[in-house]
XYZ file of C-alpha atoms in Angstrom:
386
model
C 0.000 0.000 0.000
C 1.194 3.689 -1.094
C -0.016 6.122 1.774
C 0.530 9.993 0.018
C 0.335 12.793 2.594
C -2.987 14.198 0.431
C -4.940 11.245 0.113
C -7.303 10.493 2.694
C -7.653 6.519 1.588
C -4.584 4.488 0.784
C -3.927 3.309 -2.560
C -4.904 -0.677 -2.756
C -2.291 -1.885 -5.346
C -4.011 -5.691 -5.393
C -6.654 -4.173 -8.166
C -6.784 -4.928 -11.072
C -4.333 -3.834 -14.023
C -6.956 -1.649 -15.836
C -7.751 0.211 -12.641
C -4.570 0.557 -11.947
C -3.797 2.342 -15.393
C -6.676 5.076 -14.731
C -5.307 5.328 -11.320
C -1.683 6.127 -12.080
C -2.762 8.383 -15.392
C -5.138 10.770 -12.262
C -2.005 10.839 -10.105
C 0.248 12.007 -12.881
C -1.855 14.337 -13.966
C -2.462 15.663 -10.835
C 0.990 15.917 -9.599
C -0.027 13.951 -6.908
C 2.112 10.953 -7.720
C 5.295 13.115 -6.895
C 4.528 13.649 -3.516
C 4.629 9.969 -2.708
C 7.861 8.497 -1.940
C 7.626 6.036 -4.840
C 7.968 8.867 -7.112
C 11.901 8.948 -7.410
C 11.735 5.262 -8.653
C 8.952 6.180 -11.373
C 9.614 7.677 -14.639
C 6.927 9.109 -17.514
C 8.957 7.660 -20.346
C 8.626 3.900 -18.804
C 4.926 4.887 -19.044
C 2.845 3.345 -21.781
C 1.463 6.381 -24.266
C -2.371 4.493 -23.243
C -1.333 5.370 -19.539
C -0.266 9.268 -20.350
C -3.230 9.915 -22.157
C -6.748 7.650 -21.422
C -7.468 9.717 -18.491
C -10.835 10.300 -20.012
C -13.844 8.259 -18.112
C -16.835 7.546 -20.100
C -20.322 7.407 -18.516
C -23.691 5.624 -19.730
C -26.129 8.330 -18.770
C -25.305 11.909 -16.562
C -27.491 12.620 -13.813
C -30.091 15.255 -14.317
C -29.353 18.601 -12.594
C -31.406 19.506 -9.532
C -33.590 22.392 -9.417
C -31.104 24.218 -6.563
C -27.711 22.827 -8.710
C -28.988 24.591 -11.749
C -30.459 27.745 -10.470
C -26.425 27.546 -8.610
C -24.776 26.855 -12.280
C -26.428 29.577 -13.635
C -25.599 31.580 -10.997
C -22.536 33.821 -12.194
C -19.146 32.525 -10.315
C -18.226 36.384 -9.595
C -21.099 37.111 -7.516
C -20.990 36.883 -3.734
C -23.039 35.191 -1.337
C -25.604 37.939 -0.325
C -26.014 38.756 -4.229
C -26.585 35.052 -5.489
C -28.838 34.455 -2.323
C -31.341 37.550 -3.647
C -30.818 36.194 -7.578
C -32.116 32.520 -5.915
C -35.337 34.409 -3.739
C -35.831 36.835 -7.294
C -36.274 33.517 -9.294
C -38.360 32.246 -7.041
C -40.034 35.100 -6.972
C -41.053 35.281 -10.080
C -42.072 31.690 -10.570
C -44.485 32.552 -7.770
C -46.103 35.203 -10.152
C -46.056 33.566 -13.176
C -48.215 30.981 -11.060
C -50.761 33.406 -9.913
C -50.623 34.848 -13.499
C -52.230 31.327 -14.610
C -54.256 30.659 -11.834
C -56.134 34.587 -12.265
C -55.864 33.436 -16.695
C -58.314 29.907 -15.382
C -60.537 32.128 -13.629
C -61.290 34.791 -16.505
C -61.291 32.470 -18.999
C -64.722 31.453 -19.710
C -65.762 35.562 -19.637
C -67.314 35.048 -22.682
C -69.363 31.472 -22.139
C -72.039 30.427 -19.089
C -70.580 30.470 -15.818
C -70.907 26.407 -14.955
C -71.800 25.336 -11.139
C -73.226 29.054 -10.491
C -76.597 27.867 -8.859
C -74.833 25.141 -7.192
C -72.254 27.053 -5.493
C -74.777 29.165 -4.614
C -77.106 26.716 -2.989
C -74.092 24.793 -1.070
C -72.954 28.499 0.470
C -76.559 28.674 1.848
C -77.329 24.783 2.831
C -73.676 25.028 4.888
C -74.785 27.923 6.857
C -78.029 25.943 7.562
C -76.777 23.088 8.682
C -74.309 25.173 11.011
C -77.492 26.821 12.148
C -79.199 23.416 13.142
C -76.129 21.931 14.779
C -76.240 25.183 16.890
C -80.007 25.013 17.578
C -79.705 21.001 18.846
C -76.604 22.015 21.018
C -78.602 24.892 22.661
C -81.824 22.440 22.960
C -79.803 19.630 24.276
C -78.369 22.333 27.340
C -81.596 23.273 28.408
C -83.008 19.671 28.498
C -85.977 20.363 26.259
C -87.612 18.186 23.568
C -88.475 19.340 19.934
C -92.213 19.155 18.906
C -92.524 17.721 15.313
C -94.971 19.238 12.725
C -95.085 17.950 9.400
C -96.214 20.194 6.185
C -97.648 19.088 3.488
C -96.263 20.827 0.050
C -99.739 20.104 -2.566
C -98.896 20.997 -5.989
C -100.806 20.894 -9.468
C -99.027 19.772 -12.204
C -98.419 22.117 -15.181
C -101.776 21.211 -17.980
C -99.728 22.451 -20.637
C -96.259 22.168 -22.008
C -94.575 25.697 -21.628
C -93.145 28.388 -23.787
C -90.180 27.576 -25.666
C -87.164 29.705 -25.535
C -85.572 31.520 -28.250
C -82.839 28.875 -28.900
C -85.212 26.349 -28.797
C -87.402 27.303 -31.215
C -84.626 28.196 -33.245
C -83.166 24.483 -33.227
C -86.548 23.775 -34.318
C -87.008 25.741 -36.841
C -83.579 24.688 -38.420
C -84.596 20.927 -37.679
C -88.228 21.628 -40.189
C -85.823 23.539 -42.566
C -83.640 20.431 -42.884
C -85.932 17.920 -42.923
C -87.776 19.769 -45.862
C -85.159 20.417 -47.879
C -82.779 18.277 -47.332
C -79.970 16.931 -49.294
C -79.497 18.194 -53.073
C -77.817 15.924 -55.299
C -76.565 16.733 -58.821
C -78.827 15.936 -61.914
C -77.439 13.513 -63.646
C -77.512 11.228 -60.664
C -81.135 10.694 -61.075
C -81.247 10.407 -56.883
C -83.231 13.821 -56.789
C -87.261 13.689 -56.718
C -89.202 15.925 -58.783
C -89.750 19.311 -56.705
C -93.153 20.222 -55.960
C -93.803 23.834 -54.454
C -95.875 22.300 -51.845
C -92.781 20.023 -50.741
C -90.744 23.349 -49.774
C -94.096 25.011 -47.512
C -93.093 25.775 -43.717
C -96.451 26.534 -42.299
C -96.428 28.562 -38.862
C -98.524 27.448 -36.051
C -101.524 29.229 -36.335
C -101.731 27.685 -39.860
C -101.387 24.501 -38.630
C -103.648 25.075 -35.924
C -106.072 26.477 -38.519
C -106.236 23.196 -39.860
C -107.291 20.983 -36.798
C -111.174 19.846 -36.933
C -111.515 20.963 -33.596
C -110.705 24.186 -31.427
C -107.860 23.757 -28.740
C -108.395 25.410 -25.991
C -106.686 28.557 -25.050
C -103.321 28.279 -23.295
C -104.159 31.756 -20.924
C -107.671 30.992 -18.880
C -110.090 33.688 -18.052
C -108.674 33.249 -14.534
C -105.485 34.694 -15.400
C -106.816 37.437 -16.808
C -109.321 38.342 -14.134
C -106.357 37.113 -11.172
C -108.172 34.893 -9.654
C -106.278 32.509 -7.735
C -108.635 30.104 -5.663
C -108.535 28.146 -8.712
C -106.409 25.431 -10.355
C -107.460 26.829 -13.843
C -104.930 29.107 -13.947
C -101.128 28.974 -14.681
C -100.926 26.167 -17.120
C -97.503 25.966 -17.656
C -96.242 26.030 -14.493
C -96.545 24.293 -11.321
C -99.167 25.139 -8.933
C -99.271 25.215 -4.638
C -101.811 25.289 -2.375
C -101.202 27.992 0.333
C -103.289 28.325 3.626
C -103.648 31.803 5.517
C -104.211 30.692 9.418
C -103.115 31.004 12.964
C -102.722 27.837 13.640
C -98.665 27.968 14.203
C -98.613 29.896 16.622
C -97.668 33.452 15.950
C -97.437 36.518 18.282
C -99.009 38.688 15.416
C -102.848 38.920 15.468
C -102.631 38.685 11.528
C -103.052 35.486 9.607
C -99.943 34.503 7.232
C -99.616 32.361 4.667
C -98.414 29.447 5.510
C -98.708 25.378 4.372
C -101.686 22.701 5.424
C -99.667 21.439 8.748
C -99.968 19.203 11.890
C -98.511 17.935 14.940
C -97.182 14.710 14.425
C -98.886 12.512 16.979
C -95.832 10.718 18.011
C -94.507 13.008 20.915
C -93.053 11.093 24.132
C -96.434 12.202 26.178
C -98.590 10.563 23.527
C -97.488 7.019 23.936
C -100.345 5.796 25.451
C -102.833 6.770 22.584
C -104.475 4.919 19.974
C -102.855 7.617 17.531
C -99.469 7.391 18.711
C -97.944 5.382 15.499
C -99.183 7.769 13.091
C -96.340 7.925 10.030
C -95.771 11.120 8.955
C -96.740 10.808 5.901
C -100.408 10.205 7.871
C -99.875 12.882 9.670
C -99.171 14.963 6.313
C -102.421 13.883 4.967
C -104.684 14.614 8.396
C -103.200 18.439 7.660
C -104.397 18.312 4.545
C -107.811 17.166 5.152
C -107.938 18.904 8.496
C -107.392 22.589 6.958
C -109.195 22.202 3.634
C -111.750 19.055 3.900
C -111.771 15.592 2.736
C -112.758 15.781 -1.076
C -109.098 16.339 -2.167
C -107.510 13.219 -3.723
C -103.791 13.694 -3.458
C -101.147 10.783 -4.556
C -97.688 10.869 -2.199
C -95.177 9.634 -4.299
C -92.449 8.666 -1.806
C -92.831 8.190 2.413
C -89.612 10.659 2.821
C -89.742 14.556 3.462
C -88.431 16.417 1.002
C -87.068 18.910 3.713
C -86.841 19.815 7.083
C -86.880 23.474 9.228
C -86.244 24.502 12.306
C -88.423 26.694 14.481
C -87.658 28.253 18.091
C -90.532 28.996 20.513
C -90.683 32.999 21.240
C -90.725 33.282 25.079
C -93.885 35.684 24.636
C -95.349 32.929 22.947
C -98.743 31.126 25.218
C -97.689 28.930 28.098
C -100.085 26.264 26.829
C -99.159 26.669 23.479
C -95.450 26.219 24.227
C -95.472 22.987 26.710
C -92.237 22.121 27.640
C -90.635 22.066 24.036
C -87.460 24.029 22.699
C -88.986 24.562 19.401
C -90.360 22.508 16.238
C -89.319 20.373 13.549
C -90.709 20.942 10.867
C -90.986 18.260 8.222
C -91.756 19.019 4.521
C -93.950 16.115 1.915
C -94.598 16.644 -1.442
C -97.810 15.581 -2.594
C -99.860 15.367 -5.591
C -103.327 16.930 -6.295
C -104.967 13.775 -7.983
C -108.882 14.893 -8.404
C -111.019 16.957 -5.785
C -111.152 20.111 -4.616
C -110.911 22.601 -1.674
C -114.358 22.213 0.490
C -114.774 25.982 1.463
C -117.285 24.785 3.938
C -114.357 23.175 6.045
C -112.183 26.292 6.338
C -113.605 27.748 9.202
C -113.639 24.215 11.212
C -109.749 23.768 10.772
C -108.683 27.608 11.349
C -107.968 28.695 7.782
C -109.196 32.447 6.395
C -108.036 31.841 3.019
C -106.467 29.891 0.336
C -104.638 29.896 -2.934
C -103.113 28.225 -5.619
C -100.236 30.158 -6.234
C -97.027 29.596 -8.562
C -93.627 29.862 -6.899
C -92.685 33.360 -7.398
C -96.561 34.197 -5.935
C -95.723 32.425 -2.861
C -91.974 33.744 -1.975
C -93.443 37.315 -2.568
C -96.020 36.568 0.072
C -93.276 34.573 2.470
C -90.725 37.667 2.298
C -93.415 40.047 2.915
C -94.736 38.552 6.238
C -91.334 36.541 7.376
C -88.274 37.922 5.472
C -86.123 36.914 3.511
C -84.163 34.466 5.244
C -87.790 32.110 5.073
C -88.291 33.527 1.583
C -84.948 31.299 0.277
C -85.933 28.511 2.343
C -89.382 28.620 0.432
C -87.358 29.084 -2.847
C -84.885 25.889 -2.414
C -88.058 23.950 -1.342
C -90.530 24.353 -4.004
């Protein structure tokens, strides 16, 4: 073993021949060979030429430069520390803004085209706050060791009788879809694969021509109830869906005032009502007992499914009657869509279940009445819901 003074390992001379080659060629070439005391004994011209001059080393594949070895190799040499440490945080800098530059590009650009997700993001900014609101409302319930009282609303709608409008797009894909199918495809002459034109072939007739020639009379699309207003009828509104709205006191409100409101009940299944023959009513039963208990028997409705649609919260006002109150924190109210089927609203009955007035009003009629008398947090409760 040679041991220089500025090598840290010693020099194994038990390799093999070719690595000793390389090995010599290094030390010569880096002068390191005469520091060693083997050097007076050595001489370059009992060298072999291969051993002055294959100092070269050839690799199969270089190693790809870092991200912090390549910002440092393009780093001029004749800078000092403080200056390439602020070229480094400039670089990084602007990376950081050309980032932000394509982030603010993604948001901008669809300027031009629909904004997509809109309504949802709009509904799942309200529904969170909701749900925050509830959590806080059974916390607060749970403290003061009081039960909720569970009503159940029924949500009666008419179906729309006609279909409705078309917009302007639409008619225009349909009006492009007649064009095409009338004229078609035009082939040259001599094919022979063209029909003889007739005039009548190429005739777009409007609707009121082709209404003209029905043997019978359709019946209008607007009813005389729309034009006089009158909304205690389901003749009305034919394109649109239809509710049936209540105006009572039966809720429970400090105001003296009926409000509109929906056909609703207490669900007989509270923890004092055990004992009773009605104390397994369903919702859904108790749903239909509002219905029939506000506006009388001869509605027909069809309840599609046994699950509420929704559910509200309500706190009791302190002012509110003793009796009225019990010993409950508040309601929960739960929400079923139903179906009007055939019947209709026994005016006679009104009085005996506590209703002033009813309606059949679209949804726009009934958030205008909702905001008016509750506000408008209620009025986008309304909106989601119908």
């Amino acid at each position: 073993n040679i041991q220089p003074k500025n090598l840290t390992r010693p020099i194994n001379m038990s390799f093999s021949i070719h690595q000793a080659r390389r090995s010599l060629c290094t030390a010569i070439n880096s002068k390191l060979l005469l520091q060693t005391p083997l050097a007076n004994n050595i001489t370059t011209a009992a060298l072999a030429p291969s051993l002055l001059f294959s100092t070269t080393r050839t690799f199969s594949a270089a190693k790809p430069k870092t991200a912090k070895k390549a910002a440092a190799a393009d780093t001029p040499p004749t800078l000092s520390y403080q200056a390439r440490k602020d070229l480094a945080k400039q670089k990084r800098r602007d990376a950081y803004a050309r980032k932000q530059a394509r982030l603010d590009s993604l948001k901008t650009r669809r300027d031009d085209k629909t904004d997509r997700g809109i309504l949802k993001r709009t509904f799942m900014e309200w529904y969170s706050k909701e749900i925050e609101y509830h959590a806080i409302l059974e916390r607060k319930a749970r403290q003061e060791g009081k039960p909720w009282k569970i009503r159940v609303a029924a949500l009666v709608e008419r179906l729309p009788v006609v279909t409705p409008d078309m917009e302007e797009w639409e008619r225009e894909f349909v009006d492009l879809q007649e064009y095409l199918m009338t004229f078609g495809k035009v082939y040259p002459p001599e094919t022979g694969l063209m029909p003889e034109e007739k005039e009548e072939d190429h005739v777009v007739m409007s609707d009121e021509e082709m209404l003209a020639l029905l043997p019978f009379t359709p019946a209008p699309r607007e009813t005389e109830a729309d034009a006089t207003g009158d909304v205690k009828t389901r003749d009305r509104r034919l394109k649109t869906f239809l509710y049936l709205a209540i105006r009572t006191k039966n809720e429970g409100i400090l105001s003296d005032s009926p409000r509109w409101t929906l056909p609703s009940a207490i669900a007989n299944i509270q923890a004092d009502q055990k004992d009773s023959d009605d104390a397994f009513e369903t919702l859904l039963q108790t749903a239909q007992r509002a219905v029939s208990t506000s506006i009388g028997s001869d509605l027909t409705l069809w309840c599609p499914s046994n699950a509420p649609v929704a559910i509200n919260y309500r706190v009791y006002n302190k002012n509110l009657p003793e009796e009225f109150r019990g010993k409950y924190y508040g309601e929960k109210i739960f929400f079923y869509r139903v179906q009007w089927d055939s019947g209709d609203v026994d005016e006679g009955s009104l009085a005996k279940g506590g209703v002033e007035d009813y309606a059949w009003l679209t949804k726009e009629e009934m958030l205008e009445r909702v905001e008016g008398e509750r506000g408008v947090h209620q009025a986008k409760f309304f909106k989601y819901l119908l």
